[in-house]
Short mmCIF file of C-alpha atoms and ligand atoms in Angstrom, two decimals:
data_model
loop_
_atom_site.label_atom_id
_atom_site.label_comp_id
_atom_site.label_asym_id
_atom_site.label_seq_id
_atom_site.Cartn_x
_atom_site.Cartn_y
_atom_site.Cartn_z
CA MET A 1 0.00 0.00 0.00
CA THR A 2 1.19 3.48 -0.73
CA ASN A 3 1.10 6.49 1.55
CA ASP A 4 -1.64 8.28 -0.31
CA ALA A 5 -4.75 6.64 1.12
CA SER A 6 -5.64 10.09 2.52
CA PHE A 7 -8.96 11.82 1.95
CA GLY A 8 -7.95 14.98 3.85
CA PRO A 9 -8.20 15.90 7.52
CA ALA A 10 -11.99 16.37 7.70
CA ILE A 11 -12.73 12.81 6.61
CA HIS A 12 -10.08 11.26 8.83
CA ARG A 13 -11.24 13.31 11.81
CA ASP A 14 -14.74 11.96 11.17
CA ARG A 15 -13.46 8.37 10.87
CA LEU A 16 -11.61 8.67 14.19
CA GLU A 17 -14.77 10.00 15.82
CA ARG A 18 -16.86 7.19 14.38
CA ALA A 19 -14.29 4.62 15.50
CA SER A 20 -14.47 6.03 19.01
CA ALA A 21 -18.29 5.83 18.98
CA GLU A 22 -18.14 2.31 17.53
CA ALA A 23 -15.82 1.23 20.37
CA ALA A 24 -18.21 2.75 22.94
CA SER A 25 -21.21 1.03 21.38
CA ARG A 26 -19.41 -2.32 21.66
CA ASP A 27 -18.48 -1.79 25.29
CA LEU A 28 -14.80 -1.31 24.43
CA ASP A 29 -12.79 1.32 26.29
CA ALA A 30 -10.29 1.62 23.46
CA LEU A 31 -9.13 0.22 20.12
CA LEU A 32 -5.41 -0.47 19.71
CA ILE A 33 -4.59 -0.14 16.02
CA THR A 34 -1.12 -1.10 14.78
CA PRO A 35 0.02 -0.42 11.15
CA SER A 36 -2.49 -2.18 8.89
CA PRO A 37 -5.33 -1.28 6.53
CA ASP A 38 -7.35 -0.24 9.61
CA TYR A 39 -4.58 2.19 10.54
CA ALA A 40 -4.46 3.60 6.99
CA TYR A 41 -8.27 3.87 6.98
CA LEU A 42 -8.29 5.95 10.13
CA LEU A 43 -5.20 8.11 9.64
CA GLY A 44 -4.91 8.26 5.84
CA TYR A 45 -1.36 6.96 5.60
CA ALA A 46 0.24 3.54 5.76
CA ALA A 47 2.82 3.44 8.54
CA PRO A 48 5.31 0.62 8.22
CA ALA A 49 4.71 -2.47 10.37
CA LEU A 50 8.02 -2.88 12.21
CA GLU A 51 9.51 -4.62 15.21
CA ARG A 52 9.31 -1.20 16.92
CA LEU A 53 5.77 -0.60 18.11
CA THR A 54 3.56 1.98 16.42
CA CYS A 55 0.08 1.97 17.95
CA LEU A 56 -2.88 4.28 17.50
CA ILE A 57 -5.11 4.31 20.57
CA VAL A 58 -8.70 5.25 19.80
CA ALA A 59 -10.37 5.69 23.17
CA ALA A 60 -14.13 5.58 23.69
CA ASP A 61 -14.08 8.75 25.80
CA ALA A 62 -10.80 10.59 25.11
CA PRO A 63 -8.98 12.08 22.09
CA PRO A 64 -6.85 9.64 20.05
CA ALA A 65 -3.21 9.00 20.97
CA LEU A 66 -0.42 7.74 18.78
CA VAL A 67 2.53 5.89 20.31
CA LEU A 68 5.39 5.55 17.84
CA PRO A 69 9.19 5.32 17.67
CA ARG A 70 10.89 8.72 17.54
CA LEU A 71 12.25 8.04 14.04
CA GLU A 72 8.70 7.49 12.67
CA GLU A 73 7.43 10.81 14.06
CA PRO A 74 8.45 13.02 11.08
CA LEU A 75 6.65 10.72 8.63
CA ALA A 76 3.54 10.67 10.83
CA ARG A 77 3.45 14.44 11.27
CA HIS A 78 4.02 15.01 7.58
CA ALA A 79 1.27 12.58 6.57
CA LEU A 80 -1.23 13.76 9.19
CA GLY A 81 -0.88 17.46 8.48
CA GLU A 82 -3.27 19.51 10.60
CA LEU A 83 -4.79 16.31 12.05
CA ALA A 84 -1.55 15.90 14.05
CA ASN A 85 -2.70 18.76 16.30
CA GLU A 86 -5.72 16.76 17.40
CA ILE A 87 -3.85 13.57 18.26
CA SER A 88 -1.66 13.19 21.31
CA ILE A 89 1.61 11.97 19.74
CA VAL A 90 3.86 10.06 22.10
CA ALA A 91 7.26 9.41 20.49
CA TRP A 92 9.38 6.86 22.33
CA GLU A 93 13.17 6.69 22.46
CA GLU A 94 15.11 3.55 21.53
CA THR A 95 15.49 2.50 25.19
CA ASP A 96 11.89 3.23 26.26
CA ASP A 97 9.28 0.52 26.76
CA PRO A 98 6.43 1.36 24.35
CA ILE A 99 4.17 -1.26 25.90
CA ALA A 100 4.37 0.62 29.21
CA LEU A 101 3.44 3.83 27.36
CA VAL A 102 0.32 2.18 25.94
CA ARG A 103 -0.55 0.86 29.39
CA THR A 104 -0.39 4.39 30.83
CA ILE A 105 -2.71 5.68 28.11
CA VAL A 106 -5.37 2.98 28.56
CA ASP A 107 -5.09 3.06 32.35
CA GLY A 108 -8.42 2.08 33.93
CA ALA A 109 -9.70 0.23 30.86
CA ARG A 110 -11.60 -3.03 31.35
CA ARG A 111 -12.02 -4.17 27.78
CA VAL A 112 -9.84 -3.24 24.79
CA GLY A 113 -10.00 -4.19 21.09
CA VAL A 114 -6.75 -5.12 19.35
CA GLN A 115 -6.28 -4.78 15.59
CA ASP A 116 -6.84 -8.14 13.85
CA GLN A 117 -3.42 -8.25 12.18
CA MET A 118 -1.41 -7.06 15.19
CA TRP A 119 1.77 -9.11 15.52
CA ALA A 120 1.82 -11.77 18.25
CA ARG A 121 4.99 -10.17 19.72
CA PHE A 122 2.88 -7.11 20.62
CA VAL A 123 -0.38 -8.87 21.52
CA LEU A 124 1.36 -11.19 23.98
CA ARG A 125 3.30 -8.34 25.64
CA LEU A 126 0.16 -6.20 25.84
CA ARG A 127 -1.82 -9.06 27.33
CA ALA A 128 0.81 -9.52 30.03
CA ALA A 129 1.20 -5.77 30.71
CA LEU A 130 -2.53 -4.94 30.71
CA ASP A 131 -3.68 -7.93 32.78
CA PRO A 132 -6.53 -8.21 33.86
CA VAL A 133 -7.86 -6.05 30.97
CA GLU A 134 -9.85 -8.20 28.56
CA LEU A 135 -8.41 -8.10 25.01
CA VAL A 136 -10.82 -8.81 22.14
CA ALA A 137 -10.57 -8.50 18.37
CA ALA A 138 -11.06 -4.96 17.01
CA GLY A 139 -12.06 -6.48 13.66
CA PRO A 140 -15.86 -6.33 14.02
CA ALA A 141 -15.76 -2.67 15.07
CA MET A 142 -13.40 -1.71 12.25
CA SER A 143 -15.28 -3.75 9.66
CA ALA A 144 -18.52 -2.04 10.67
CA LEU A 145 -16.86 1.25 9.63
CA ARG A 146 -15.10 0.00 6.52
CA ARG A 147 -17.60 -2.40 4.91
CA ILE A 148 -19.80 0.38 3.44
CA LYS A 149 -17.83 2.44 0.96
CA THR A 150 -18.49 6.16 0.55
CA PRO A 151 -18.86 7.63 -2.95
CA GLU A 152 -15.27 8.91 -2.64
CA GLU A 153 -14.03 5.41 -1.88
CA VAL A 154 -16.05 3.97 -4.75
CA ASP A 155 -14.38 6.54 -7.05
CA ARG A 156 -10.99 5.20 -5.98
CA LEU A 157 -12.09 1.61 -6.51
CA ARG A 158 -13.40 2.60 -9.95
CA SER A 159 -10.13 4.22 -10.90
CA ALA A 160 -8.16 1.17 -9.67
CA ALA A 161 -10.51 -1.11 -11.64
CA SER A 162 -10.09 0.91 -14.82
CA ALA A 163 -6.30 0.72 -14.47
CA ALA A 164 -6.57 -3.08 -14.11
CA ASP A 165 -8.87 -3.18 -17.16
CA GLU A 166 -6.31 -1.26 -19.17
CA ALA A 167 -3.59 -3.73 -18.18
CA MET A 168 -5.85 -6.70 -18.97
CA ALA A 169 -6.76 -5.30 -22.39
CA ALA A 170 -3.06 -4.75 -23.13
CA ILE A 171 -1.94 -8.26 -22.16
CA GLY A 172 -4.90 -9.76 -24.06
CA ALA A 173 -3.63 -8.07 -27.23
CA GLU A 174 -0.11 -9.55 -26.92
CA ARG A 175 1.18 -12.85 -28.27
CA LEU A 176 1.36 -15.23 -25.30
CA SER A 177 2.38 -18.53 -26.92
CA GLY A 178 6.09 -19.27 -26.66
CA ARG A 179 6.45 -17.23 -23.45
CA THR A 180 6.63 -18.61 -19.95
CA GLU A 181 3.96 -17.87 -17.37
CA LEU A 182 6.54 -16.00 -15.35
CA ASP A 183 7.47 -13.73 -18.29
CA VAL A 184 3.83 -12.91 -18.86
CA ALA A 185 3.35 -12.25 -15.13
CA LYS A 186 6.31 -9.85 -15.10
CA ARG A 187 4.87 -8.07 -18.14
CA ILE A 188 1.49 -7.73 -16.40
CA ARG A 189 3.14 -6.12 -13.38
CA GLU A 190 4.69 -3.54 -15.72
CA LEU A 191 1.35 -2.95 -17.40
CA LEU A 192 -0.41 -2.52 -14.03
CA LEU A 193 2.06 0.23 -13.08
CA ASP A 194 1.92 1.84 -16.54
CA ALA A 195 -1.86 1.99 -16.25
CA GLY A 196 -1.69 3.97 -13.02
CA HIS A 197 -1.36 1.54 -10.12
CA ASP A 198 1.02 2.58 -7.35
CA VAL A 199 1.62 -1.06 -6.48
CA ALA A 200 1.48 -4.03 -8.87
CA GLY A 201 0.03 -6.46 -6.36
CA PHE A 202 -0.32 -9.82 -8.09
CA ALA A 203 -0.47 -11.46 -11.50
CA ILE A 204 -1.75 -15.00 -11.70
CA VAL A 205 -0.95 -16.56 -15.07
CA ALA A 206 -2.20 -20.13 -15.00
CA SER A 207 -1.82 -21.90 -18.34
CA GLY A 208 -2.83 -25.30 -19.69
CA PRO A 209 -3.46 -27.78 -16.83
CA ASN A 210 -2.30 -25.10 -14.36
CA SER A 211 -5.47 -23.15 -15.13
CA ALA A 212 -7.32 -25.70 -12.99
CA SER A 213 -5.48 -24.34 -9.92
CA PRO A 214 -7.27 -21.13 -8.84
CA HIS A 215 -4.27 -19.56 -7.06
CA HIS A 216 -1.54 -20.99 -9.28
CA GLU A 217 1.90 -19.46 -8.82
CA PRO A 218 3.24 -18.57 -12.32
CA GLY A 219 6.28 -20.64 -13.20
CA ASP A 220 8.48 -21.61 -16.14
CA ARG A 221 5.83 -23.50 -18.08
CA LEU A 222 5.84 -22.46 -21.76
CA ILE A 223 2.45 -21.30 -22.99
CA GLU A 224 1.39 -23.13 -26.17
CA ARG A 225 -1.45 -23.56 -28.64
CA GLY A 226 -4.50 -25.26 -27.16
CA ASP A 227 -3.92 -23.81 -23.68
CA ALA A 228 -6.58 -22.17 -21.59
CA ILE A 229 -5.05 -19.34 -19.51
CA VAL A 230 -6.58 -17.84 -16.41
CA LEU A 231 -5.28 -14.27 -15.88
CA ASP A 232 -6.09 -12.81 -12.44
CA ILE A 233 -4.45 -9.45 -11.87
CA GLY A 234 -4.58 -6.51 -9.54
CA GLY A 235 -2.80 -3.94 -7.45
CA SER A 236 -3.59 -0.75 -5.63
CA ARG A 237 -4.07 2.85 -6.65
CA ALA A 238 -4.39 5.68 -4.13
CA GLY A 239 -4.70 3.02 -1.43
CA TYR A 240 -7.58 1.11 -3.00
CA ALA A 241 -7.33 -2.36 -4.58
CA SER A 242 -8.14 -3.71 -8.00
CA ASP A 243 -8.77 -7.39 -8.79
CA THR A 244 -10.00 -8.76 -12.11
CA SER A 245 -9.83 -12.10 -13.94
CA ARG A 246 -10.29 -13.00 -17.55
CA THR A 247 -9.74 -16.28 -19.34
CA ALA A 248 -7.86 -16.64 -22.62
CA PHE A 249 -7.45 -19.47 -25.08
CA VAL A 250 -4.40 -19.85 -27.30
CA GLY A 251 -5.52 -20.45 -30.89
CA ASP A 252 -8.85 -21.94 -31.98
CA PRO A 253 -10.76 -22.78 -28.82
CA ASP A 254 -11.71 -26.39 -28.18
CA PRO A 255 -15.54 -26.71 -28.44
CA GLU A 256 -15.63 -28.51 -25.11
CA PHE A 257 -13.89 -25.57 -23.47
CA VAL A 258 -16.24 -23.12 -25.20
CA ALA A 259 -19.20 -25.02 -23.73
CA LEU A 260 -17.73 -24.84 -20.23
CA TYR A 261 -16.85 -21.18 -20.65
CA THR A 262 -20.31 -20.27 -21.89
CA VAL A 263 -21.86 -21.72 -18.71
CA LEU A 264 -19.39 -19.78 -16.58
CA ARG A 265 -20.10 -16.55 -18.43
CA VAL A 266 -23.86 -16.90 -18.01
CA ALA A 267 -23.39 -17.70 -14.29
CA GLN A 268 -21.11 -14.72 -13.69
CA ALA A 269 -23.46 -12.33 -15.50
CA ALA A 270 -26.46 -13.65 -13.59
CA ALA A 271 -24.70 -13.18 -10.26
CA CYS A 272 -23.80 -9.58 -11.19
CA GLU A 273 -27.41 -8.96 -12.29
CA ALA A 274 -28.72 -10.32 -8.98
CA VAL A 275 -26.92 -7.60 -6.97
CA LYS A 276 -29.29 -5.16 -5.27
CA PRO A 277 -29.92 -3.90 -1.75
CA GLY A 278 -31.53 -6.48 0.52
CA VAL A 279 -30.37 -9.54 -1.40
CA ALA A 280 -28.27 -11.80 0.84
CA CYS A 281 -24.58 -12.34 -0.01
CA SER A 282 -25.37 -16.07 0.05
CA GLU A 283 -27.98 -15.54 -2.67
CA ILE A 284 -25.40 -13.98 -5.02
CA ASP A 285 -23.24 -17.08 -4.45
CA ALA A 286 -26.25 -19.35 -4.99
CA THR A 287 -27.19 -17.59 -8.24
CA ALA A 288 -23.84 -18.39 -9.85
CA ARG A 289 -23.69 -21.86 -8.28
CA ARG A 290 -27.17 -22.94 -9.45
CA ILE A 291 -26.32 -22.28 -13.09
CA ILE A 292 -22.98 -24.06 -12.86
CA ASP A 293 -24.56 -26.99 -10.97
CA GLU A 294 -27.37 -27.41 -13.46
CA ALA A 295 -24.86 -27.59 -16.32
CA GLY A 296 -23.10 -30.43 -14.50
CA TYR A 297 -19.98 -28.52 -13.36
CA GLY A 298 -20.99 -28.08 -9.70
CA GLU A 299 -18.10 -30.17 -8.37
CA ALA A 300 -15.67 -28.05 -10.40
CA PHE A 301 -16.62 -24.72 -8.79
CA ILE A 302 -14.39 -25.11 -5.75
CA HIS A 303 -14.45 -21.67 -4.10
CA ARG A 304 -16.85 -18.99 -2.92
CA THR A 305 -18.20 -16.53 -5.49
CA GLY A 306 -16.45 -13.46 -4.15
CA HIS A 307 -14.97 -11.22 -1.48
CA GLY A 308 -15.31 -7.62 -0.44
CA ILE A 309 -12.64 -5.20 -1.63
CA GLY A 310 -11.40 -1.80 -0.51
CA LEU A 311 -8.11 -0.94 1.17
CA GLU A 312 -7.55 -4.71 1.16
CA THR A 313 -8.00 -7.05 -1.78
CA HIS A 314 -9.96 -9.45 0.46
CA GLU A 315 -12.21 -7.99 3.15
CA GLU A 316 -15.84 -8.15 4.20
CA PRO A 317 -18.45 -8.84 3.01
CA TYR A 318 -17.69 -12.33 1.69
CA ILE A 319 -19.95 -13.68 -1.04
CA VAL A 320 -20.25 -17.18 0.34
CA ALA A 321 -23.07 -19.62 1.09
CA SER A 322 -22.65 -19.15 4.87
CA ASN A 323 -23.10 -15.34 4.79
CA ASP A 324 -26.75 -14.32 4.94
CA GLU A 325 -25.94 -10.65 5.44
CA PRO A 326 -28.13 -8.49 3.15
CA LEU A 327 -26.33 -6.32 0.60
CA GLN A 328 -26.43 -2.58 1.18
CA PRO A 329 -25.60 0.35 -1.06
CA GLY A 330 -21.82 0.88 -0.75
CA HIS A 331 -20.87 -2.78 -0.48
CA ALA A 332 -18.07 -3.45 -2.99
CA PHE A 333 -17.03 -7.02 -3.79
CA SER A 334 -15.83 -9.38 -6.48
CA VAL A 335 -18.09 -11.70 -8.47
CA GLU A 336 -15.72 -14.40 -9.63
CA PRO A 337 -17.11 -17.89 -10.20
CA GLY A 338 -14.72 -20.41 -11.73
CA ILE A 339 -14.83 -23.91 -13.22
CA TYR A 340 -11.76 -26.09 -12.76
CA VAL A 341 -11.25 -29.52 -14.30
CA ALA A 342 -8.15 -30.99 -12.61
CA GLY A 343 -5.37 -32.04 -14.96
CA ARG A 344 -7.03 -30.40 -17.91
CA TRP A 345 -8.10 -26.77 -17.77
CA GLY A 346 -10.00 -24.10 -15.91
CA ALA A 347 -11.67 -20.74 -16.32
CA ARG A 348 -12.61 -17.77 -14.13
CA ILE A 349 -14.30 -14.43 -14.77
CA GLU A 350 -13.99 -11.75 -12.11
CA ASP A 351 -15.44 -8.27 -11.91
CA ILE A 352 -15.66 -5.87 -9.01
CA VAL A 353 -19.30 -4.89 -8.41
CA VAL A 354 -20.65 -2.13 -6.17
CA CYS A 355 -24.15 -2.39 -4.76
CA THR A 356 -26.12 0.82 -5.40
CA GLU A 357 -29.75 1.75 -4.74
CA ASP A 358 -30.50 0.75 -8.35
CA GLY A 359 -28.63 -2.54 -8.39
CA GLY A 360 -25.08 -3.58 -9.11
CA GLU A 361 -22.56 -1.37 -10.89
CA ARG A 362 -19.67 -3.25 -12.48
CA LEU A 363 -16.42 -1.39 -12.00
CA ASN A 364 -14.61 -3.62 -14.49
CA THR A 365 -15.89 -2.94 -17.95
CA THR A 366 -13.78 -5.08 -20.29
CA SER A 367 -15.69 -7.72 -22.26
CA THR A 368 -16.13 -11.06 -20.50
CA GLU A 369 -15.92 -12.97 -23.80
CA LEU A 370 -13.30 -15.63 -24.04
CA LEU A 371 -10.08 -13.87 -25.10
CA ILE A 372 -8.56 -15.52 -28.15
CA VAL A 373 -4.79 -14.98 -28.13
CA GLY A 374 -1.88 -15.97 -30.32
ZN1 LIG B 401 -8.42 -15.44 -5.35
ZN1 LIG B 402 -10.75 -11.76 -6.23
ZN1 LIG B 403 -8.72 -12.08 -8.53
#
């Protein structure tokens, strides 16, 4: 993640206030937020996660405090701008005990939320130092804030998606046969950056039998005629993630593959069409799954239909059979069914969709037709 996840001081002040209220409503005296997407969400910049403790303390009934190593203070003050005046910044020296500083700040607390990705080295020391304070996951409180995207956040997701679309269109126009998966993956990373990403996050290039492995790690396999290729690419732009998949075929597509792909394409489109407020996440999953099942490929669809996306590539809400949460305007998530025939081939189509009052808006706009490549 880059340092430019900021929306300006007014929005981050508001997020800090809402986090404080969220903590209070969940009977938490404070949230302890170490560098992570939650930290970037609240403060607008991504502090590095290091062995030296940086910890934002969002109290239910006091202004926020930021404990950080002295050498990280200039970066924090620069990134926070005028917001730095509203946060009590406690910079610790190399020989200080930052855990003791946090303990002083949360003195009197009974129940504290710790950021979900906080390193064990900090959680364990905090648990010992704060005993008998009850430590619980801060995740539900933070997710309540982050799961509904504002129009400004949707704009960033849209601009990340269009950069990924540009990279996908460019790679789809190149000759892929005779190149290794790894070469193509390197090229995609270049294209992601050229198209405006700050970070080229990932490039899955799964060719031939490898296309049956949804998270295949690109290797030295040479792409050749008759291969199906799953391309799943993304990165981040202004802090927000992109993630899109298209499937290509090298040369004249095998009719059997075309039949499989047609089912997948109908299923993916139907799941996108089903998006509207009030529909359960599980129903979006079921919509894609029913079509794939009825065509006889049910066993070959081996993952959930999608995941939320925002500052993280995978976040809530998850589009999975076990999640009956109703969709709301501002939910942003992938719709990415796949069909995988082990040892032979596979296909996936993935678009990011935002739920609006009027239904789903696809942020990825490239054609979902099978890409025919040379
Ligand atoms: Zn995935
Ligand atoms: Zn995805
Ligand atoms: Zn993906």
